[in-house]
Short mmCIF file of C-alpha atoms in Angstrom, two decimals:
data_model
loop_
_atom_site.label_atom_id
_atom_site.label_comp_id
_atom_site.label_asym_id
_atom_site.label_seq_id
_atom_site.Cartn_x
_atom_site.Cartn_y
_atom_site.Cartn_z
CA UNK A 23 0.00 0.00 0.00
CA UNK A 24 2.75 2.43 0.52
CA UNK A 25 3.89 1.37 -2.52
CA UNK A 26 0.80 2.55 -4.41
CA UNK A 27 0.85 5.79 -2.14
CA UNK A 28 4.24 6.83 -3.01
CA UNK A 29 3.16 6.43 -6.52
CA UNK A 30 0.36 8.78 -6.14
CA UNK A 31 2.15 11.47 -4.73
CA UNK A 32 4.83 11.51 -7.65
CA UNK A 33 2.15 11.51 -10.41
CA UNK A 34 0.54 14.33 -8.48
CA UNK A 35 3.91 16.21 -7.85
CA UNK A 36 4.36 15.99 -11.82
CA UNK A 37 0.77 16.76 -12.19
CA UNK A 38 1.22 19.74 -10.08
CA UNK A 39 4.17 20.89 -11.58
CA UNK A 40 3.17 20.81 -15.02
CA UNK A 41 1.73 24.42 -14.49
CA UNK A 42 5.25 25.62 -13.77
CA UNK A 43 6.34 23.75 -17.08
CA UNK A 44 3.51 25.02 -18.94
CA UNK A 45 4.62 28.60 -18.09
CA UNK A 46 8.36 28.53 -18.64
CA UNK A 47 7.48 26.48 -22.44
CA UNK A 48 4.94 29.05 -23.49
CA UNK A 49 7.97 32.05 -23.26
CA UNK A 50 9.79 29.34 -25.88
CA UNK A 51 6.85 28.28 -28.13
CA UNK A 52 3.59 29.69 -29.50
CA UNK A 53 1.16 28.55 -27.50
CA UNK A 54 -1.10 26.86 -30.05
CA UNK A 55 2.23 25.12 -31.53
CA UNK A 56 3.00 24.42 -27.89
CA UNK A 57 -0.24 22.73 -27.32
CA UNK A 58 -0.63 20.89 -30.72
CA UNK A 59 2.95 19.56 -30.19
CA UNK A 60 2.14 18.17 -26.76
CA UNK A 61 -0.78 16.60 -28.16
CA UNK A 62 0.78 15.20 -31.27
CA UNK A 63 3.18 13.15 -28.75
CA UNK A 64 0.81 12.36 -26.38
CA UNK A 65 -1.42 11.01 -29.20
CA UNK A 66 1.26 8.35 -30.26
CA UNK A 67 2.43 7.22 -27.33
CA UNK A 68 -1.12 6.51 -26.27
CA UNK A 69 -1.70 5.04 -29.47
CA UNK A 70 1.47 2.39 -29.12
CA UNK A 71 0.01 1.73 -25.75
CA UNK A 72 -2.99 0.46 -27.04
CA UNK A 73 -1.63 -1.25 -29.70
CA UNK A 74 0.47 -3.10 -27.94
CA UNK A 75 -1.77 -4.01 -24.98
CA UNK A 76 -4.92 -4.63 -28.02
CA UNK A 77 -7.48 -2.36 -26.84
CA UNK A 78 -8.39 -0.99 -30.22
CA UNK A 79 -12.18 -1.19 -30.84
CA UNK A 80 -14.79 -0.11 -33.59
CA UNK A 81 -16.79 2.75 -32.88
CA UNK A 82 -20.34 3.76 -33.91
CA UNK A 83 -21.59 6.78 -35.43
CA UNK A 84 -23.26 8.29 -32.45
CA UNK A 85 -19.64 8.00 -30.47
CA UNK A 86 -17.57 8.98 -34.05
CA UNK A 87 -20.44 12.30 -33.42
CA UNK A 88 -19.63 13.01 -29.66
CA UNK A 89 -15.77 12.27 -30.42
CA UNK A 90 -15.77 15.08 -32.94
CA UNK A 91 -17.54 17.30 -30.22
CA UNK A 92 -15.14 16.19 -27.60
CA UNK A 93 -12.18 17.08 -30.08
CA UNK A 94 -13.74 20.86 -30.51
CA UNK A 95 -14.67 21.54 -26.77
CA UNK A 96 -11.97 19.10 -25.02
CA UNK A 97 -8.87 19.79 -26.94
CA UNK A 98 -9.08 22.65 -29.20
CA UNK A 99 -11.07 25.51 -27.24
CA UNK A 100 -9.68 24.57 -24.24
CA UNK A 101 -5.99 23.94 -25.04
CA UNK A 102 -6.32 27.83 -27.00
CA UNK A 103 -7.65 28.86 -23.56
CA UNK A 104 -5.24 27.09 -21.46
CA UNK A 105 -1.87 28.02 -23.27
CA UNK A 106 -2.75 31.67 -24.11
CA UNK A 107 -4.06 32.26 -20.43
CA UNK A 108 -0.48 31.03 -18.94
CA UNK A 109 1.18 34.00 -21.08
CA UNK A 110 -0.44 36.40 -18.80
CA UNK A 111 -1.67 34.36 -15.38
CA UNK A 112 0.82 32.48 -13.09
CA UNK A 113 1.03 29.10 -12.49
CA UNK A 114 -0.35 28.97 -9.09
CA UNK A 115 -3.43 31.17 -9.85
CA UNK A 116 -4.00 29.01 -13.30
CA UNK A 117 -3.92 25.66 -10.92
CA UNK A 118 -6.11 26.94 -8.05
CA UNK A 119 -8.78 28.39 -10.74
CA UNK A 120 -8.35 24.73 -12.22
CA UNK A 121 -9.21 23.06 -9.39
CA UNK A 122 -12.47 24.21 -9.45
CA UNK A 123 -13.29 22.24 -12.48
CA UNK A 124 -14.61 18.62 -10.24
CA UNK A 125 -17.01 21.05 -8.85
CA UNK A 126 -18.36 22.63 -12.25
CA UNK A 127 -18.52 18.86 -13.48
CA UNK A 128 -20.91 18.07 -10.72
CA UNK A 129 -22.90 21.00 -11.57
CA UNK A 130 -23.25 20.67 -15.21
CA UNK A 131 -23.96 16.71 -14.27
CA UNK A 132 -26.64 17.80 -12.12
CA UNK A 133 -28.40 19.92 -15.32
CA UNK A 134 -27.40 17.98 -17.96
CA UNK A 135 -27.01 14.13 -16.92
CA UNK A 136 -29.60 14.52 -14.19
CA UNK A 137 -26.90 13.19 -11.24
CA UNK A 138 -27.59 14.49 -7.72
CA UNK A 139 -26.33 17.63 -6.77
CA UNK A 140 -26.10 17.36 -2.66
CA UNK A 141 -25.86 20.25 0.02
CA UNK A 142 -22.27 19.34 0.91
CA UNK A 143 -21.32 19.43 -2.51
CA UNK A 144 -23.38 23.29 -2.36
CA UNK A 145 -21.25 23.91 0.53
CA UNK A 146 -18.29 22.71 -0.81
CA UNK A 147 -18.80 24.24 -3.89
CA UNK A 148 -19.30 27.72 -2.11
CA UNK A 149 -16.17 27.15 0.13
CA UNK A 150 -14.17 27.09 -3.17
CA UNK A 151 -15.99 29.90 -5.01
CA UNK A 152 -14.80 32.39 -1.87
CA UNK A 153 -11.69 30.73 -2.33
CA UNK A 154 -11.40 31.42 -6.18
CA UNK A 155 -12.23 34.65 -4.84
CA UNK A 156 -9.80 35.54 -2.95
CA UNK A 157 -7.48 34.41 -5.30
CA UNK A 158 -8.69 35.80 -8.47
CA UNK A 159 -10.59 38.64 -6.70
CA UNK A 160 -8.70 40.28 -3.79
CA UNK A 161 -4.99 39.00 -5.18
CA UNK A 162 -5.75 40.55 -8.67
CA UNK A 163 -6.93 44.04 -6.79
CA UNK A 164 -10.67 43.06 -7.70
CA UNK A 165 -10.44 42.98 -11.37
CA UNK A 166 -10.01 40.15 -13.88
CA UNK A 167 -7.39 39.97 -16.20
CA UNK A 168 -7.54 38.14 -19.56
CA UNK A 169 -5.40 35.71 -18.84
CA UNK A 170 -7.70 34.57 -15.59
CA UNK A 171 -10.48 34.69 -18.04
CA UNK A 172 -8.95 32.79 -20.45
CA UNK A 173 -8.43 30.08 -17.59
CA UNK A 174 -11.41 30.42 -16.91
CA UNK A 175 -13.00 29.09 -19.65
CA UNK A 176 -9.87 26.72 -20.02
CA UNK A 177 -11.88 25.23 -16.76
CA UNK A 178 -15.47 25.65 -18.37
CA UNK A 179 -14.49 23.87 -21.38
CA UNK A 180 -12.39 21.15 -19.73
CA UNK A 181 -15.49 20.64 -17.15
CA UNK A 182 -18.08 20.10 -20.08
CA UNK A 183 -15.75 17.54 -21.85
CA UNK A 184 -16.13 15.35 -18.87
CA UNK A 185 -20.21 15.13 -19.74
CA UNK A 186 -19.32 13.98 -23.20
CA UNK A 187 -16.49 11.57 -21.78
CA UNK A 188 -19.27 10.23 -19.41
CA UNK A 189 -21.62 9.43 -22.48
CA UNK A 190 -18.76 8.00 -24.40
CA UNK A 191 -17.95 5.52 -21.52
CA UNK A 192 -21.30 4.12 -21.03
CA UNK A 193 -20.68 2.45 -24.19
CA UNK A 194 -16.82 2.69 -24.66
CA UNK A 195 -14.04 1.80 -22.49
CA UNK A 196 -12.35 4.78 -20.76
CA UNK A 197 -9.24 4.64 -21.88
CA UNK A 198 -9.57 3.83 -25.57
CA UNK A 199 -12.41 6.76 -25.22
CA UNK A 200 -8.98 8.78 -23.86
CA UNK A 201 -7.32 7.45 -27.00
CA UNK A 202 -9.58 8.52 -29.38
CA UNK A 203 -10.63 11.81 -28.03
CA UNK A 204 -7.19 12.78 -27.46
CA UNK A 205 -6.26 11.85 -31.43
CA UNK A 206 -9.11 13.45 -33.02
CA UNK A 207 -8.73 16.70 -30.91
CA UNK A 208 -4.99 16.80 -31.74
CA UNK A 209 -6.62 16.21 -35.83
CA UNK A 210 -8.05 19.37 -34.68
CA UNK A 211 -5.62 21.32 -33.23
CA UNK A 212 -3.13 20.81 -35.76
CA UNK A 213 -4.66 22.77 -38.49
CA UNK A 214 -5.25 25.77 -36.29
CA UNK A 215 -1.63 25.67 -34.95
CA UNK A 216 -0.70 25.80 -38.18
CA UNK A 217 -2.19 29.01 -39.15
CA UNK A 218 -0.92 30.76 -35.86
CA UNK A 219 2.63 30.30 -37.11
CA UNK A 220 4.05 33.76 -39.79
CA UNK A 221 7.52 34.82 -39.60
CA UNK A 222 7.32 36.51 -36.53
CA UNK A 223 6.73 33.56 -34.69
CA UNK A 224 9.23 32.58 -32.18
CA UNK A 225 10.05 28.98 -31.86
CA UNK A 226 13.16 27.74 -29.28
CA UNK A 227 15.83 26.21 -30.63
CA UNK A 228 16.97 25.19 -27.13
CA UNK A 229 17.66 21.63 -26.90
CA UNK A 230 16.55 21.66 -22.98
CA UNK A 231 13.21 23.46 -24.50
CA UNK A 232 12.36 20.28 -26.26
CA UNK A 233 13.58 17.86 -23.99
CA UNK A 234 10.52 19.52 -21.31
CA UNK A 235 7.93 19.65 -24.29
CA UNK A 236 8.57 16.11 -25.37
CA UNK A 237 9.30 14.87 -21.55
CA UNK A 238 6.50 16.46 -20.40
CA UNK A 239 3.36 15.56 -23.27
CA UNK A 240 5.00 11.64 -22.67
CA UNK A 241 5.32 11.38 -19.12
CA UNK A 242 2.55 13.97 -17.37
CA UNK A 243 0.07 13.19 -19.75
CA UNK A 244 1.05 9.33 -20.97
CA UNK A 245 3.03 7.55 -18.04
CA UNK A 246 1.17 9.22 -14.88
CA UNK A 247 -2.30 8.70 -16.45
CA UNK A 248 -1.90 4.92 -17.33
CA UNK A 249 0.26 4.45 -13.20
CA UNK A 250 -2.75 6.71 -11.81
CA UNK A 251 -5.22 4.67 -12.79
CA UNK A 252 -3.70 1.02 -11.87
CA UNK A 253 -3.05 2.45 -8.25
CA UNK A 254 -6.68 3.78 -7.58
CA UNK A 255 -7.88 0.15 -8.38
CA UNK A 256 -5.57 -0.87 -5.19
CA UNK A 257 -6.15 2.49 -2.62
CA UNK A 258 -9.66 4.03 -4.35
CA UNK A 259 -11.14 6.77 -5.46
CA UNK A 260 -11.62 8.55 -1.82
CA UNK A 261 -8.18 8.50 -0.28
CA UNK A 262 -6.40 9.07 -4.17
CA UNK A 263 -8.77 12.31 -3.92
CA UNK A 264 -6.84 13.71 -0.92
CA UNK A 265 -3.87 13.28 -3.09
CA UNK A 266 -5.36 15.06 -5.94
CA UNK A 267 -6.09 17.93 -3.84
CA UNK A 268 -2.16 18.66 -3.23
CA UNK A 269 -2.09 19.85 -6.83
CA UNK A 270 -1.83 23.51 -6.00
CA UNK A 271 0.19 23.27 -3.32
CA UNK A 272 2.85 21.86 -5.17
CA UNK A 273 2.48 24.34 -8.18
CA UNK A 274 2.81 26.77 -5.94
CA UNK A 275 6.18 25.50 -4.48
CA UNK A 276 7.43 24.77 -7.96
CA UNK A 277 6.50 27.88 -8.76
CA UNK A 278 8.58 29.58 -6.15
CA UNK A 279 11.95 27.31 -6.73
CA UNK A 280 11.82 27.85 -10.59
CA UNK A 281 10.04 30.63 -11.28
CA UNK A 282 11.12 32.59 -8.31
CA UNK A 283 6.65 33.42 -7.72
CA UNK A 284 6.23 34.85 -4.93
CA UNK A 285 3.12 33.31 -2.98
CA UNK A 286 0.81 35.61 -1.32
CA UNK A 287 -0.92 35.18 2.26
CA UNK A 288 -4.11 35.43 0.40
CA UNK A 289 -3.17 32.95 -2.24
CA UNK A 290 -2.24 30.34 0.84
CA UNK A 291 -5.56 31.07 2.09
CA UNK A 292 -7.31 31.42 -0.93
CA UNK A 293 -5.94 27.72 -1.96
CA UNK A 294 -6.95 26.33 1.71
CA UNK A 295 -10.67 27.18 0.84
CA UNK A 296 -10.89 25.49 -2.92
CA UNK A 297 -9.19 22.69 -1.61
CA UNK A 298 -11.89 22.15 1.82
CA UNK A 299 -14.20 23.13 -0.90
CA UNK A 300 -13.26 20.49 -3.50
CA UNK A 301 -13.00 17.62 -0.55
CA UNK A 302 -16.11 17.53 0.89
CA UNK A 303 -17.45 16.75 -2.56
CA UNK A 304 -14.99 14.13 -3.19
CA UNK A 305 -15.59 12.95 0.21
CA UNK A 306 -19.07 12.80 -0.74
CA UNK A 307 -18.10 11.03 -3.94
CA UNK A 308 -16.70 8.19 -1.59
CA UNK A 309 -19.05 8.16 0.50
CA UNK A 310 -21.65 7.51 -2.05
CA UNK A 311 -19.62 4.86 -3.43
CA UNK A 312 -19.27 2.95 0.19
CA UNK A 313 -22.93 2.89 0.65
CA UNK A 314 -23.69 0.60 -2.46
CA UNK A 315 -21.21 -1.86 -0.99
CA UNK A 316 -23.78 -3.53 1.97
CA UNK A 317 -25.66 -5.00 -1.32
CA UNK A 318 -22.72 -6.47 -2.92
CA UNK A 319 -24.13 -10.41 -2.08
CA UNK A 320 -27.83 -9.25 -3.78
CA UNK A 321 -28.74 -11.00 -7.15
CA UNK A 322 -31.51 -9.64 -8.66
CA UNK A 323 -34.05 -10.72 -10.75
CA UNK A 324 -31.78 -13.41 -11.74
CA UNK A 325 -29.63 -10.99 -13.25
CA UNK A 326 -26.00 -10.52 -12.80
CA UNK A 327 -24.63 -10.24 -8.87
CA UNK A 328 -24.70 -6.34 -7.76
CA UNK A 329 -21.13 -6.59 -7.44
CA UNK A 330 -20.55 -6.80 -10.80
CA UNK A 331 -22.15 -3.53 -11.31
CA UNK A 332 -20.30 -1.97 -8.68
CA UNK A 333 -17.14 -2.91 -9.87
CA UNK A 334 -18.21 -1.64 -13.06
CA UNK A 335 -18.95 1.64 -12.06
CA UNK A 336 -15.74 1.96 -9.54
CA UNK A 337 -13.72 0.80 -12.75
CA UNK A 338 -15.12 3.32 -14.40
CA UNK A 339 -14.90 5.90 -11.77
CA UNK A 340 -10.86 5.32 -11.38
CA UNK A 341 -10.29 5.61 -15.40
CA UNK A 342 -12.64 9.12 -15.25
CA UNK A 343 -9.70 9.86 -13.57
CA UNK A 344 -7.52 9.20 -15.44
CA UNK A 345 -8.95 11.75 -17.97
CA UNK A 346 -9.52 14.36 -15.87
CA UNK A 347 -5.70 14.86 -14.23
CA UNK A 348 -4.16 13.54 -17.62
#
C-alpha cells in the first residue's frame, strides 16, 4: 500500500508541476504550436500503448459524433484557452482556478445528466468559489485579467468535456475513449496551430526546451495517467482524492523554486478554501460509493450479482480519472 501511495504522490507532484512547465514552455513556443505539439506526442504514445496491450475497438456513429464534439470543446477551445491564459496568469493562480473544475462537473452533471447535486457538494462548492475569490478577486486588486479569463473558460471547457467523456464511456471503455478523443482533438488542433505560425513567430531552438515539451506531453500526460489509474484500483477513489487535492500546493512551491513566484498570504488562504471546498465533494463522492457496498451479495431478478455492477462503475470511476488529471 505504501507502494501505491508513493506512486500517487509523484504523479501528483508531476501533475502539479506541469503548471510551472507550462509557463516557462509558453515564453519558448507559440502557444497553439506548444499545445498541438504536446498533443501530437501524447497522441502516439497513447496510441502504441494500445496497440500493444490490443485495446483498439470499432466505434459507432453516435460515439464517431460526440468524439468530434469532444475534439472541438476538449482539446481545441480549451488547449487555445489554457496556453494563451499562462502568457499572462501564473502558475499557481491558473492551478487553483483549475481546481475548481470537479465542482463545475458536478454541476453541469446535475443539469445535464440529471446526477444528484447534494448540500455538501453546495457547501463545498461555495467554500471554493470564496476561495477562487480571494485568489482571483482580492490577489488581482478586484479585477479580472484576460489571462484569468482565459483560464477560466480553459476550466469551463475542460469541465463540459467530462459530460461527453461520461456518455462515451457508457458504451466505450475509458481509456480507448482517452485514446480517441485525445487523437481526433490533436486532428483538430493541428490545423489551427498551423495558421498561428508567420515569420514573426518565435520557436526555441533550445535543446533543454524540447527535452521539457517532449518529456512532459509523454510522461505527465502518458506515463502518470496509465500508473494513476492502476493504483486507484488498489487504494480508491476517496483516499487518491486527498492526493489530488495537493495539486496547487505543489504548483505553488514549484512555482517559487523555478520561477522565483512569490506566494501571497491570500493565495495560501485562498488555496486552503478550494481545496476544503473540492474535498467535501470528493468525500461525498466516496461516501456515495461505500454505501452501495452492503448489497454487494444481492442477485436480482436473476440478473447478474450487484457486485458486478459496482465494480463496473468503480472501474469506471478510477479511469474518469484518469482523464480528468491527464
Amino acid at each position: 500500500m505504501i507502494r501505491s501511495y508513493l506512486l500517487l504522490l509523484f504523479c501528483v507532484t508531476l501533475w502539479g508541476s506541469n503548471f510551472v512547465f507550462g509557463s516557462m514552455l509558453v515564453k519558448e513556443f507559440p502557444p497553439l504550436f506548444l499545445a498541438n505539439v504536446r498533443l501530437i506526442f501524447t497522441s502516439l504514445f497513447l496510441i502504441l500503448y494500445a496497440w500493444l496491450t490490443k485495446k483498439f475497438v470499432k466505434i459507432t456513429l453516435r460515439e464517431l459524433g460526440l468524439l468530434v464534439l469532444l475534439g472541438l470543446i476538449g482539446t481545441l477551445a480549451n488547449q487555445t484557452a489554457y496556453f494563451n491564459g499562462l502568457l499572462t496568469t501564473d502558475a499557481t493562480t491558473a492551478s487553483l482556478i483549475l481546481s475548481l473544475a470537479p465542482i463545475v462537473t458536478a454541476v453541469l452533471a446535475s443539469l445535464f445528466l440529471k446526477e444528484q447535486f447534494t448540500l455538501r457538494m453546495k457547501i463545498g462548492s461555495g467554500i471554493a468559489l470564496l476561495g477562487t475569490f480571494f485568489v482571483v478577486g482580492i490577489g488581482a486588486g478586484l479585477s479580472i485579467s484576460k489571462g484569468v479569463l482565459l483560464i477560466v473558460i480553459a476550466m469551463v471547457t475542460f469541465s463540459a468535456s467530462m459530460i461527453i467523456i461520461r456518455k462515451l464511456t457508457q458504451t466505450m471503455q475509458p481509456f480507448i475513449t482517452t485514446v480517441y478523443s485525445t487523437t481526433v482533438g490533436t486532428l483538430f488542433l493541428t490545423p489551427a496551430a498551423m495558421l498561428t505560425l508567420d515569420s514573426t513567430a518565435h520557436i526555441s531552438h533550445e535543446a533543454w526546451a524540447w527535452g521539457m515539451l517532449i518529456v512532459t506531453a509523454i510522461l505527465m500526460q502518458g506515463v502518470c495517467g496509465i500508473v494513476w489509474n492502476s493504483q486507484l484500483k488498489i487504494v480508491g477513489t476517496g483516499k487518491a482524492a486527498i492526493f489530488l487535492n495537493l495539486q496547487p500546493f505543489v504548483a505553488m512551491l514549484v512555482g517559487f523554486l523555478l520561477l522565483g513566484s512569490q506566494v501571497t498570504a491570500i493565495q495560501a488562504g485562498g488555496s486552503l478554501l478550494i481545496v476544503a471546498g473540492g474535498g467535501a465533494k470528493a468525500r461525498r463522492s466516496s461516501e456515495s460509493l461505500q454505501r452501495l457496498e452492503p448489497y454487494k451479495s444481492q442477485k436480482p431478478n436473476g440478473k447478474k450479482p450487484v457486485r458486478h455492477v459496482i465494480a463496473s462503475n468503480a472501474h469506471r470511476v478510477s479511469d474518469w480519472f484518469f482523464v480528468l488529471y491527464r
